[in-house]
Amino acid sequence: MPLWTNAGSFPTIGTAFDGPGVSIVARLSSTFSPTLLNEFVFSYTTDHIILHDTGAWQRPSGMTIGDLFGGNGNGIIPGINLVGDAYGGGFGQDPGYIPNGIYNSNPTYTYRDNVSKIIGRHNLQFGAYAAFGQKNEFGGELGPGSIPGYLTFDASNAGLSTGNPFADLQLGYISSFGQQDKFVKYYNRYKIVEPYFQDDWHITPRLTLNLGFRLSLFGTYREKQKQAFNFDPSRYVFGQTTVNSDGTVTGLGTDPTQPVSLTNLPNGMVRCGVTNGVPVSCMKGHLFNPAPRIGFAWDPWGNGKTAIRGGYGIFFEHANGNEGNTESLENSPPLANAIQQNNIGGGGVNGYTQIGLGLQESQLPLSVNAVPTKAIWPYIQQWHVDIQHEILKNTVATFSYVGSKGTHLNRQTNFNQLHSVSSTDNPYKLGEASSSSDCGPVDPITNTFPTDDNGVPTDASTPSGVPIPYPGFGVLGPAVNLGIAQCGTNPDIFRLFQGYGDVNHLEYAASSIYHAFQTSVRRNIGRLNLSAAYTWSHSIDDSSDRFDGSFVDSFNPAANRASSNFDQRHILTFSYVWDLPFFKNPGLANKILGGWQYSGITTIQTGTPFSAVVSDDNAGVANGLGSSSRPDLVGDPNAGFPQVPLETFGPQFYNAAAFAAPQGLTFGTAPRNLLRNPRRTNFDMALFKHFKIKESIGFEFRAEAYNIFNHTQWGGIAGDSGSAGGAGNNTLGQDGFLYVSSAHNPRILQLGAKFIF
């Protein structure tokens, strides 16, 4: 199968995947009386993930490349990431994520006891549900890179790059090399207990009231071996740690005179369950989470032809291991360390031999995760009201309003992002873009521009000649932001939490809202069953997923509020099942030609949204977790435009002239998820026949056709986490910007047979 990777995949390296699983269910039902029933259910499930690299993943014996930790990267070739406009927007491949063995197992034990009791007009259900979960796995790859290392070649790094990332790869002009020192196995645990009660109260024969209550008692995630380490800003001592001009760090340990270790944690880091005052989950628990529910069903005229229903409920979510809990703290320093060395080689120097040179005894900035120090559980409020009516004989129509609101949803931001330049301090004019030419006058002999010892340009100016303010050595200002954006300045020197690079802050602070009008019609005509359904909806949020990297500014998450990544405004489906009325008389013809069933489903749906982006950090804030920036919106993306054929691409879907390079040192004005992927229209059909041989013996035959008319259905252009995604043709200035380059499957015919005995 393709390589499991954080970059791309090529045929040269693949992944051998094995995923055995076990599932056991035991059920005990007891009837104590005609009105009292008890059911107990126990279940055990587990699955395993076993991964091995295949192909050319081992380092050749003559490969000369340095390491930040030694050990030759466990004999695995380092990953590569080519960033820039060339080669369709860059590419990459990273085999280091694969442990070449057992990676994961997640045994889960659940218990449920449910009592049903009828008392007069009350149908009561009460009981409890309990879950005890485990997640035993090797820590994955941290951002800078895995054990073999991760090489980035960035065409926008003007101080180092040739302008072509593939040429940089050949010459050894390395924008960054990140690596971690070891794989660690983690053992995460959690417990959930939820008692519940529900009363279906038949007030009258025409009115039923549903009253329910669920108490979600959530235990926090914890790492059994106390191997989790969290970054807590409240414990960071400002002024103790500094980043030097060469990128090394001084005074990072709690005791700044000693090197970082398990007993001398980095400044601001705590060990869950070990550091004084820090619980084993690294957060204070929040046990009681009440979740009431109420609903009703009403037959207004008592003739059984009309029903009005409604309901409201609160539902708490314990969240999964990818969110703000100890599982997200896997591979945290100092137990597992990942560091990044920037700007290696260049100017005729092969950077591969310079990796780690002179840094073996030096401390480089750390990249870490930070989870909340107090548990806040996400929850969703759901409500609906619908009217169902028999509009004709054998025809039922339903009209519904459905809504939901998500609160305390998980999102990621960067604790250590730099502040952007304010609009009043920005020297760039509206419509004036920045580039590497702005870094200052280039010396024809050294081919360099004036900088201070931190690599900040001191004589930079805008294209219109306005000087870029240089606030002084070590002071954050427009020259620093420009240096990071265009001139190769190391951002770690200017970050708030010195000694750290990106600090991935996982917090339960996002929110969402969803409104929908839903309607459906069902009709039975003899042997023909017809149904149609239509949904008109809109989902809005400021983060659609824990891994949603669509944000551009960690200091302004509200600016990211827009249509959800998975939002689909219109969905229309039409389905049918027809028992063919031919050869119904008993006999040979009936056995062979009769009893066929014809069915199908037609779906028409609008596409999911996506954002237009630019490839470089235009604002110069070093947000390594979200999107770099977005372009400026200067026109109507839906305005008419000529179709210009582009080799290897399909049609262009939007007006590319509506976007321009963003004003220098800004995030761009184009909002998140402004555009939509192509809609999809699909027809699937099937024929089914059951051949009865004896009472208990039979044979089934099925012929299925997907996309039966072989209609071209264009694939997605782009999409962030939580969406259907796409080819990624949403980067301004790259080949194929706003073109489609993929399609959904052509017609697929499938034949199946089943022998029943």
PDB file of C-alpha atoms in Angstrom, residues 85-326:
ATOM      1  CA  ASP A  85       6.325  26.720  -6.993  1.00  0.00           C
ATOM      2  CA  ALA A  86       8.228  24.100  -8.998  1.00  0.00           C
ATOM      3  CA  TYR A  87       6.997  20.551  -9.593  1.00  0.00           C
ATOM      4  CA  GLY A  88       3.327  21.287  -9.065  1.00  0.00           C
ATOM      5  CA  GLY A  89       3.840  23.033  -5.742  1.00  0.00           C
ATOM      6  CA  GLY A  90       6.504  20.776  -4.292  1.00  0.00           C
ATOM      7  CA  PHE A  91       6.500  17.196  -3.043  1.00  0.00           C
ATOM      8  CA  GLY A  92       7.863  15.023  -0.297  1.00  0.00           C
ATOM      9  CA  GLN A  93       8.311  11.554   1.139  1.00  0.00           C
ATOM     10  CA  ASP A  94       9.023  10.419   4.689  1.00  0.00           C
ATOM     11  CA  PRO A  95       9.545   6.759   5.659  1.00  0.00           C
ATOM     12  CA  GLY A  96      10.572   7.623   9.227  1.00  0.00           C
ATOM     13  CA  TYR A  97       7.035   7.422  10.628  1.00  0.00           C
ATOM     14  CA  ILE A  98       6.986   3.646  10.210  1.00  0.00           C
ATOM     15  CA  PRO A  99       8.228   1.666  13.258  1.00  0.00           C
ATOM     16  CA  ASN A 100       8.850  -1.525  11.227  1.00  0.00           C
ATOM     17  CA  GLY A 101       6.890  -3.627  13.698  1.00  0.00           C
ATOM     18  CA  ILE A 102       3.887  -3.426  16.022  1.00  0.00           C
ATOM     19  CA  TYR A 103       2.736   0.155  16.245  1.00  0.00           C
ATOM     20  CA  ASN A 104      -0.584   0.191  18.067  1.00  0.00           C
ATOM     21  CA  SER A 105      -3.199  -1.771  20.014  1.00  0.00           C
ATOM     22  CA  ASN A 106      -6.296  -0.397  21.724  1.00  0.00           C
ATOM     23  CA  PRO A 107      -8.202  -2.906  23.894  1.00  0.00           C
ATOM     24  CA  THR A 108     -11.510  -1.542  25.174  1.00  0.00           C
ATOM     25  CA  TYR A 109     -13.808  -3.132  27.757  1.00  0.00           C
ATOM     26  CA  THR A 110     -17.438  -1.978  27.970  1.00  0.00           C
ATOM     27  CA  TYR A 111     -20.244  -2.929  30.337  1.00  0.00           C
ATOM     28  CA  ARG A 112     -23.887  -1.948  30.039  1.00  0.00           C
ATOM     29  CA  ASP A 113     -26.835  -2.878  32.223  1.00  0.00           C
ATOM     30  CA  ASN A 114     -30.282  -1.725  31.152  1.00  0.00           C
ATOM     31  CA  VAL A 115     -33.538  -2.178  33.066  1.00  0.00           C
ATOM     32  CA  SER A 116     -36.900  -1.752  31.310  1.00  0.00           C
ATOM     33  CA  LYS A 117     -40.040  -1.334  33.384  1.00  0.00           C
ATOM     34  CA  ILE A 118     -43.601  -0.506  32.382  1.00  0.00           C
ATOM     35  CA  ILE A 119     -45.694   1.270  34.992  1.00  0.00           C
ATOM     36  CA  GLY A 120     -49.074   2.373  33.716  1.00  0.00           C
ATOM     37  CA  ARG A 121     -48.470   4.933  30.985  1.00  0.00           C
ATOM     38  CA  HIS A 122     -44.754   5.111  31.711  1.00  0.00           C
ATOM     39  CA  ASN A 123     -42.181   3.056  29.840  1.00  0.00           C
ATOM     40  CA  LEU A 124     -39.080   3.417  31.981  1.00  0.00           C
ATOM     41  CA  GLN A 125     -35.485   2.600  31.068  1.00  0.00           C
ATOM     42  CA  PHE A 126     -32.571   3.105  33.408  1.00  0.00           C
ATOM     43  CA  GLY A 127     -29.122   1.711  33.848  1.00  0.00           C
ATOM     44  CA  ALA A 128     -25.471   2.512  33.356  1.00  0.00           C
ATOM     45  CA  TYR A 129     -22.774   2.284  30.730  1.00  0.00           C
ATOM     46  CA  ALA A 130     -19.090   1.912  31.599  1.00  0.00           C
ATOM     47  CA  ALA A 131     -16.051   1.916  29.320  1.00  0.00           C
ATOM     48  CA  PHE A 132     -12.433   1.211  30.218  1.00  0.00           C
ATOM     49  CA  GLY A 133     -10.126   2.073  27.351  1.00  0.00           C
ATOM     50  CA  GLN A 134      -6.469   1.566  26.614  1.00  0.00           C
ATOM     51  CA  LYS A 135      -4.185   2.864  23.899  1.00  0.00           C
ATOM     52  CA  ASN A 136      -0.812   1.134  23.752  1.00  0.00           C
ATOM     53  CA  GLU A 137       1.341   2.567  20.998  1.00  0.00           C
ATOM     54  CA  PHE A 138       4.676   3.892  19.950  1.00  0.00           C
ATOM     55  CA  GLY A 139       4.826   7.648  19.873  1.00  0.00           C
ATOM     56  CA  GLY A 140       4.508   8.920  16.332  1.00  0.00           C
ATOM     57  CA  GLU A 141       6.602  11.461  14.534  1.00  0.00           C
ATOM     58  CA  LEU A 142       7.033  14.927  15.992  1.00  0.00           C
ATOM     59  CA  GLY A 143       6.871  17.990  13.771  1.00  0.00           C
ATOM     60  CA  PRO A 144      10.596  18.502  13.123  1.00  0.00           C
ATOM     61  CA  GLY A 145      11.080  14.894  11.981  1.00  0.00           C
ATOM     62  CA  SER A 146      11.361  11.274  13.026  1.00  0.00           C
ATOM     63  CA  ILE A 147      14.410   9.198  13.895  1.00  0.00           C
ATOM     64  CA  PRO A 148      15.898   9.204  10.358  1.00  0.00           C
ATOM     65  CA  GLY A 149      15.411  12.981  10.141  1.00  0.00           C
ATOM     66  CA  TYR A 150      13.391  15.254   7.883  1.00  0.00           C
ATOM     67  CA  LEU A 151      14.981  17.531   5.265  1.00  0.00           C
ATOM     68  CA  THR A 152      13.178  20.641   4.026  1.00  0.00           C
ATOM     69  CA  PHE A 153      14.262  22.514   0.902  1.00  0.00           C
ATOM     70  CA  ASP A 154      12.383  25.818   0.634  1.00  0.00           C
ATOM     71  CA  ALA A 155      12.569  27.977  -2.480  1.00  0.00           C
ATOM     72  CA  SER A 156      11.359  31.022  -0.505  1.00  0.00           C
ATOM     73  CA  ASN A 157      14.437  30.956   1.760  1.00  0.00           C
ATOM     74  CA  ALA A 158      16.219  33.746  -0.094  1.00  0.00           C
ATOM     75  CA  GLY A 159      19.295  33.706   2.100  1.00  0.00           C
ATOM     76  CA  LEU A 160      20.051  30.090   1.214  1.00  0.00           C
ATOM     77  CA  SER A 161      18.004  28.648  -1.648  1.00  0.00           C
ATOM     78  CA  THR A 162      18.803  28.691  -5.343  1.00  0.00           C
ATOM     79  CA  GLY A 163      15.107  29.322  -5.942  1.00  0.00           C
ATOM     80  CA  ASN A 164      14.576  25.711  -7.012  1.00  0.00           C
ATOM     81  CA  PRO A 165      14.032  23.215  -4.180  1.00  0.00           C
ATOM     82  CA  PHE A 166      15.120  20.242  -6.291  1.00  0.00           C
ATOM     83  CA  ALA A 167      18.404  21.970  -7.073  1.00  0.00           C
ATOM     84  CA  ASP A 168      18.761  22.683  -3.348  1.00  0.00           C
ATOM     85  CA  LEU A 169      18.317  18.955  -2.650  1.00  0.00           C
ATOM     86  CA  GLN A 170      21.104  18.095  -5.087  1.00  0.00           C
ATOM     87  CA  LEU A 171      23.443  20.799  -3.781  1.00  0.00           C
ATOM     88  CA  GLY A 172      22.700  20.249  -0.096  1.00  0.00           C
ATOM     89  CA  TYR A 173      21.210  23.706   0.534  1.00  0.00           C
ATOM     90  CA  ILE A 174      18.988  22.661   3.449  1.00  0.00           C
ATOM     91  CA  SER A 175      16.427  25.095   4.872  1.00  0.00           C
ATOM     92  CA  SER A 176      15.920  22.862   7.894  1.00  0.00           C
ATOM     93  CA  PHE A 177      16.721  19.397   9.209  1.00  0.00           C
ATOM     94  CA  GLY A 178      14.640  18.030  12.086  1.00  0.00           C
ATOM     95  CA  GLN A 179      15.096  14.768  13.953  1.00  0.00           C
ATOM     96  CA  GLN A 180      13.983  12.937  17.094  1.00  0.00           C
ATOM     97  CA  ASP A 181      16.175  10.654  19.147  1.00  0.00           C
ATOM     98  CA  LYS A 182      14.074   7.574  20.003  1.00  0.00           C
ATOM     99  CA  PHE A 183      10.790   5.685  19.789  1.00  0.00           C
ATOM    100  CA  VAL A 184       8.978   5.340  23.128  1.00  0.00           C
ATOM    101  CA  LYS A 185       6.010   3.070  23.798  1.00  0.00           C
ATOM    102  CA  TYR A 186       3.140   4.650  25.714  1.00  0.00           C
ATOM    103  CA  TYR A 187       0.276   3.130  27.701  1.00  0.00           C
ATOM    104  CA  ASN A 188      -2.689   5.493  27.894  1.00  0.00           C
ATOM    105  CA  ARG A 189      -5.782   4.710  29.974  1.00  0.00           C
ATOM    106  CA  TYR A 190      -9.198   6.258  30.577  1.00  0.00           C
ATOM    107  CA  LYS A 191     -12.496   5.388  32.307  1.00  0.00           C
ATOM    108  CA  ILE A 192     -16.060   6.460  31.563  1.00  0.00           C
ATOM    109  CA  VAL A 193     -19.196   5.726  33.607  1.00  0.00           C
ATOM    110  CA  GLU A 194     -22.587   7.026  32.489  1.00  0.00           C
ATOM    111  CA  PRO A 195     -25.765   6.286  34.476  1.00  0.00           C
ATOM    112  CA  TYR A 196     -28.932   7.197  32.608  1.00  0.00           C
ATOM    113  CA  PHE A 197     -32.719   7.318  32.941  1.00  0.00           C
ATOM    114  CA  GLN A 198     -35.497   7.703  30.381  1.00  0.00           C
ATOM    115  CA  ASP A 199     -39.260   7.870  30.713  1.00  0.00           C
ATOM    116  CA  ASP A 200     -41.473   7.492  27.641  1.00  0.00           C
ATOM    117  CA  TRP A 201     -44.682   8.908  29.087  1.00  0.00           C
ATOM    118  CA  HIS A 202     -47.837   8.235  27.072  1.00  0.00           C
ATOM    119  CA  ILE A 203     -49.827  11.164  28.392  1.00  0.00           C
ATOM    120  CA  THR A 204     -52.723  10.454  26.022  1.00  0.00           C
ATOM    121  CA  PRO A 205     -53.110   8.053  23.112  1.00  0.00           C
ATOM    122  CA  ARG A 206     -52.143  10.993  20.876  1.00  0.00           C
ATOM    123  CA  LEU A 207     -49.286  12.532  22.885  1.00  0.00           C
ATOM    124  CA  THR A 208     -46.071  10.960  24.147  1.00  0.00           C
ATOM    125  CA  LEU A 209     -43.436  12.822  26.128  1.00  0.00           C
ATOM    126  CA  ASN A 210     -39.841  11.562  26.267  1.00  0.00           C
ATOM    127  CA  LEU A 211     -37.881  12.644  29.329  1.00  0.00           C
ATOM    128  CA  GLY A 212     -34.286  11.574  29.727  1.00  0.00           C
ATOM    129  CA  PHE A 213     -31.163  12.304  31.706  1.00  0.00           C
ATOM    130  CA  ARG A 214     -27.607  11.047  31.307  1.00  0.00           C
ATOM    131  CA  LEU A 215     -24.799  11.825  33.724  1.00  0.00           C
ATOM    132  CA  SER A 216     -21.450  11.619  31.951  1.00  0.00           C
ATOM    133  CA  LEU A 217     -18.791  10.819  34.562  1.00  0.00           C
ATOM    134  CA  PHE A 218     -15.575  11.282  32.619  1.00  0.00           C
ATOM    135  CA  GLY A 219     -12.189  10.302  33.912  1.00  0.00           C
ATOM    136  CA  THR A 220      -9.221  12.037  32.328  1.00  0.00           C
ATOM    137  CA  TYR A 221      -6.687  10.317  30.100  1.00  0.00           C
ATOM    138  CA  ARG A 222      -3.542   9.201  31.901  1.00  0.00           C
ATOM    139  CA  GLU A 223      -0.296   7.557  30.876  1.00  0.00           C
ATOM    140  CA  LYS A 224       0.215   4.447  32.999  1.00  0.00           C
ATOM    141  CA  GLN A 225       4.010   4.675  33.144  1.00  0.00           C
ATOM    142  CA  LYS A 226       4.007   8.439  33.859  1.00  0.00           C
ATOM    143  CA  GLN A 227       5.885   9.101  30.647  1.00  0.00           C
ATOM    144  CA  ALA A 228       3.835  12.152  29.632  1.00  0.00           C
ATOM    145  CA  PHE A 229       5.373  15.638  29.721  1.00  0.00           C
ATOM    146  CA  ASN A 230       3.383  18.831  29.210  1.00  0.00           C
ATOM    147  CA  PHE A 231       4.348  22.422  28.495  1.00  0.00           C
ATOM    148  CA  ASP A 232       2.657  24.665  31.073  1.00  0.00           C
ATOM    149  CA  PRO A 233       3.114  28.411  30.358  1.00  0.00           C
ATOM    150  CA  SER A 234       2.404  29.266  34.005  1.00  0.00           C
ATOM    151  CA  ARG A 235       5.582  27.419  35.004  1.00  0.00           C
ATOM    152  CA  TYR A 236       7.822  29.062  32.421  1.00  0.00           C
ATOM    153  CA  VAL A 237      10.434  31.387  33.951  1.00  0.00           C
ATOM    154  CA  PHE A 238      10.918  34.358  31.637  1.00  0.00           C
ATOM    155  CA  GLY A 239      14.443  35.705  31.333  1.00  0.00           C
ATOM    156  CA  GLN A 240      16.081  32.403  32.263  1.00  0.00           C
ATOM    157  CA  THR A 241      16.308  30.921  28.754  1.00  0.00           C
ATOM    158  CA  THR A 242      17.727  32.600  25.664  1.00  0.00           C
ATOM    159  CA  VAL A 243      18.254  31.652  22.029  1.00  0.00           C
ATOM    160  CA  ASN A 244      21.643  32.699  20.698  1.00  0.00           C
ATOM    161  CA  SER A 245      22.353  34.170  17.276  1.00  0.00           C
ATOM    162  CA  ASP A 246      23.608  30.799  16.025  1.00  0.00           C
ATOM    163  CA  GLY A 247      20.267  29.172  16.971  1.00  0.00           C
ATOM    164  CA  THR A 248      21.524  27.358  20.064  1.00  0.00           C
ATOM    165  CA  VAL A 249      19.793  27.675  23.429  1.00  0.00           C
ATOM    166  CA  THR A 250      21.252  28.683  26.783  1.00  0.00           C
ATOM    167  CA  GLY A 251      19.659  28.023  30.170  1.00  0.00           C
ATOM    168  CA  LEU A 252      16.832  25.745  29.050  1.00  0.00           C
ATOM    169  CA  GLY A 253      16.851  23.436  32.082  1.00  0.00           C
ATOM    170  CA  THR A 254      14.960  24.120  35.304  1.00  0.00           C
ATOM    171  CA  ASP A 255      18.479  24.441  36.686  1.00  0.00           C
ATOM    172  CA  PRO A 256      19.861  26.605  33.865  1.00  0.00           C
ATOM    173  CA  THR A 257      23.445  25.640  34.643  1.00  0.00           C
ATOM    174  CA  GLN A 258      22.825  21.944  33.934  1.00  0.00           C
ATOM    175  CA  PRO A 259      21.804  20.149  30.733  1.00  0.00           C
ATOM    176  CA  VAL A 260      18.190  19.123  30.225  1.00  0.00           C
ATOM    177  CA  SER A 261      17.321  15.645  31.537  1.00  0.00           C
ATOM    178  CA  LEU A 262      14.492  13.696  33.145  1.00  0.00           C
ATOM    179  CA  THR A 263      15.493  15.199  36.490  1.00  0.00           C
ATOM    180  CA  ASN A 264      16.165  18.688  35.086  1.00  0.00           C
ATOM    181  CA  LEU A 265      13.132  19.377  32.950  1.00  0.00           C
ATOM    182  CA  PRO A 266      13.098  22.092  30.308  1.00  0.00           C
ATOM    183  CA  ASN A 267      11.856  25.480  31.406  1.00  0.00           C
ATOM    184  CA  GLY A 268       8.035  25.299  31.567  1.00  0.00           C
ATOM    185  CA  MET A 269       7.788  21.522  31.179  1.00  0.00           C
ATOM    186  CA  VAL A 270       6.109  19.314  33.789  1.00  0.00           C
ATOM    187  CA  ARG A 271       5.954  15.543  34.169  1.00  0.00           C
ATOM    188  CA  CYS A 272       2.412  14.275  34.609  1.00  0.00           C
ATOM    189  CA  GLY A 273       1.985  12.584  37.980  1.00  0.00           C
ATOM    190  CA  VAL A 274       5.562  13.289  39.042  1.00  0.00           C
ATOM    191  CA  THR A 275       6.101  17.057  39.127  1.00  0.00           C
ATOM    192  CA  ASN A 276       4.835  18.490  42.402  1.00  0.00           C
ATOM    193  CA  GLY A 277       1.192  19.541  42.149  1.00  0.00           C
ATOM    194  CA  VAL A 278       0.655  18.033  38.701  1.00  0.00           C
ATOM    195  CA  PRO A 279      -1.907  15.187  38.462  1.00  0.00           C
ATOM    196  CA  VAL A 280      -1.167  12.020  36.496  1.00  0.00           C
ATOM    197  CA  SER A 281      -3.319  13.307  33.622  1.00  0.00           C
ATOM    198  CA  CYS A 282      -1.566  16.701  33.707  1.00  0.00           C
ATOM    199  CA  MET A 283      -4.993  18.298  34.186  1.00  0.00           C
ATOM    200  CA  LYS A 284      -7.525  18.688  36.956  1.00  0.00           C
ATOM    201  CA  GLY A 285     -10.558  16.537  36.307  1.00  0.00           C
ATOM    202  CA  HIS A 286     -14.136  17.572  35.692  1.00  0.00           C
ATOM    203  CA  LEU A 287     -16.198  14.553  36.671  1.00  0.00           C
ATOM    204  CA  PHE A 288     -19.871  15.587  36.596  1.00  0.00           C
ATOM    205  CA  ASN A 289     -21.361  16.454  33.214  1.00  0.00           C
ATOM    206  CA  PRO A 290     -25.184  16.441  33.273  1.00  0.00           C
ATOM    207  CA  ALA A 291     -26.919  15.869  29.936  1.00  0.00           C
ATOM    208  CA  PRO A 292     -30.725  16.241  29.935  1.00  0.00           C
ATOM    209  CA  ARG A 293     -32.912  15.235  26.959  1.00  0.00           C
ATOM    210  CA  ILE A 294     -36.555  15.949  26.182  1.00  0.00           C
ATOM    211  CA  GLY A 295     -38.757  15.040  23.242  1.00  0.00           C
ATOM    212  CA  PHE A 296     -42.366  14.618  22.213  1.00  0.00           C
ATOM    213  CA  ALA A 297     -44.534  12.937  19.577  1.00  0.00           C
ATOM    214  CA  TRP A 298     -48.059  14.240  18.884  1.00  0.00           C
ATOM    215  CA  ASP A 299     -50.828  13.021  16.618  1.00  0.00           C
ATOM    216  CA  PRO A 300     -52.871  16.234  16.350  1.00  0.00           C
ATOM    217  CA  TRP A 301     -55.999  14.726  14.791  1.00  0.00           C
ATOM    218  CA  GLY A 302     -55.824  11.194  16.099  1.00  0.00           C
ATOM    219  CA  ASN A 303     -56.237   9.555  12.694  1.00  0.00           C
ATOM    220  CA  GLY A 304     -52.697   8.195  12.446  1.00  0.00           C
ATOM    221  CA  LYS A 305     -51.953  10.226   9.305  1.00  0.00           C
ATOM    222  CA  THR A 306     -50.039  13.108  10.863  1.00  0.00           C
ATOM    223  CA  ALA A 307     -47.282  13.216  13.467  1.00  0.00           C
ATOM    224  CA  ILE A 308     -45.457  16.200  14.916  1.00  0.00           C
ATOM    225  CA  ARG A 309     -42.227  15.416  16.717  1.00  0.00           C
ATOM    226  CA  GLY A 310     -39.555  17.437  18.405  1.00  0.00           C
ATOM    227  CA  GLY A 311     -36.665  17.095  20.776  1.00  0.00           C
ATOM    228  CA  TYR A 312     -33.676  18.668  22.459  1.00  0.00           C
ATOM    229  CA  GLY A 313     -30.668  17.103  24.093  1.00  0.00           C
ATOM    230  CA  ILE A 314     -27.168  17.732  25.375  1.00  0.00           C
ATOM    231  CA  PHE A 315     -24.471  15.189  24.558  1.00  0.00           C
ATOM    232  CA  PHE A 316     -20.996  15.238  26.101  1.00  0.00           C
ATOM    233  CA  GLU A 317     -17.991  13.821  24.287  1.00  0.00           C
ATOM    234  CA  HIS A 318     -14.987  12.325  26.055  1.00  0.00           C
ATOM    235  CA  ALA A 319     -12.841  13.170  23.005  1.00  0.00           C
ATOM    236  CA  ASN A 320     -10.273  10.866  21.473  1.00  0.00           C
ATOM    237  CA  GLY A 321      -6.570  10.398  21.954  1.00  0.00           C
ATOM    238  CA  ASN A 322      -5.614  12.875  19.247  1.00  0.00           C
ATOM    239  CA  GLU A 323      -7.051  15.772  21.196  1.00  0.00           C
ATOM    240  CA  GLY A 324      -6.057  17.679  24.342  1.00  0.00           C
ATOM    241  CA  ASN A 325      -4.949  14.848  26.656  1.00  0.00           C
ATOM    242  CA  THR A 326      -1.898  12.771  27.565  1.00  0.00           C
TER     243      THR A 326
END
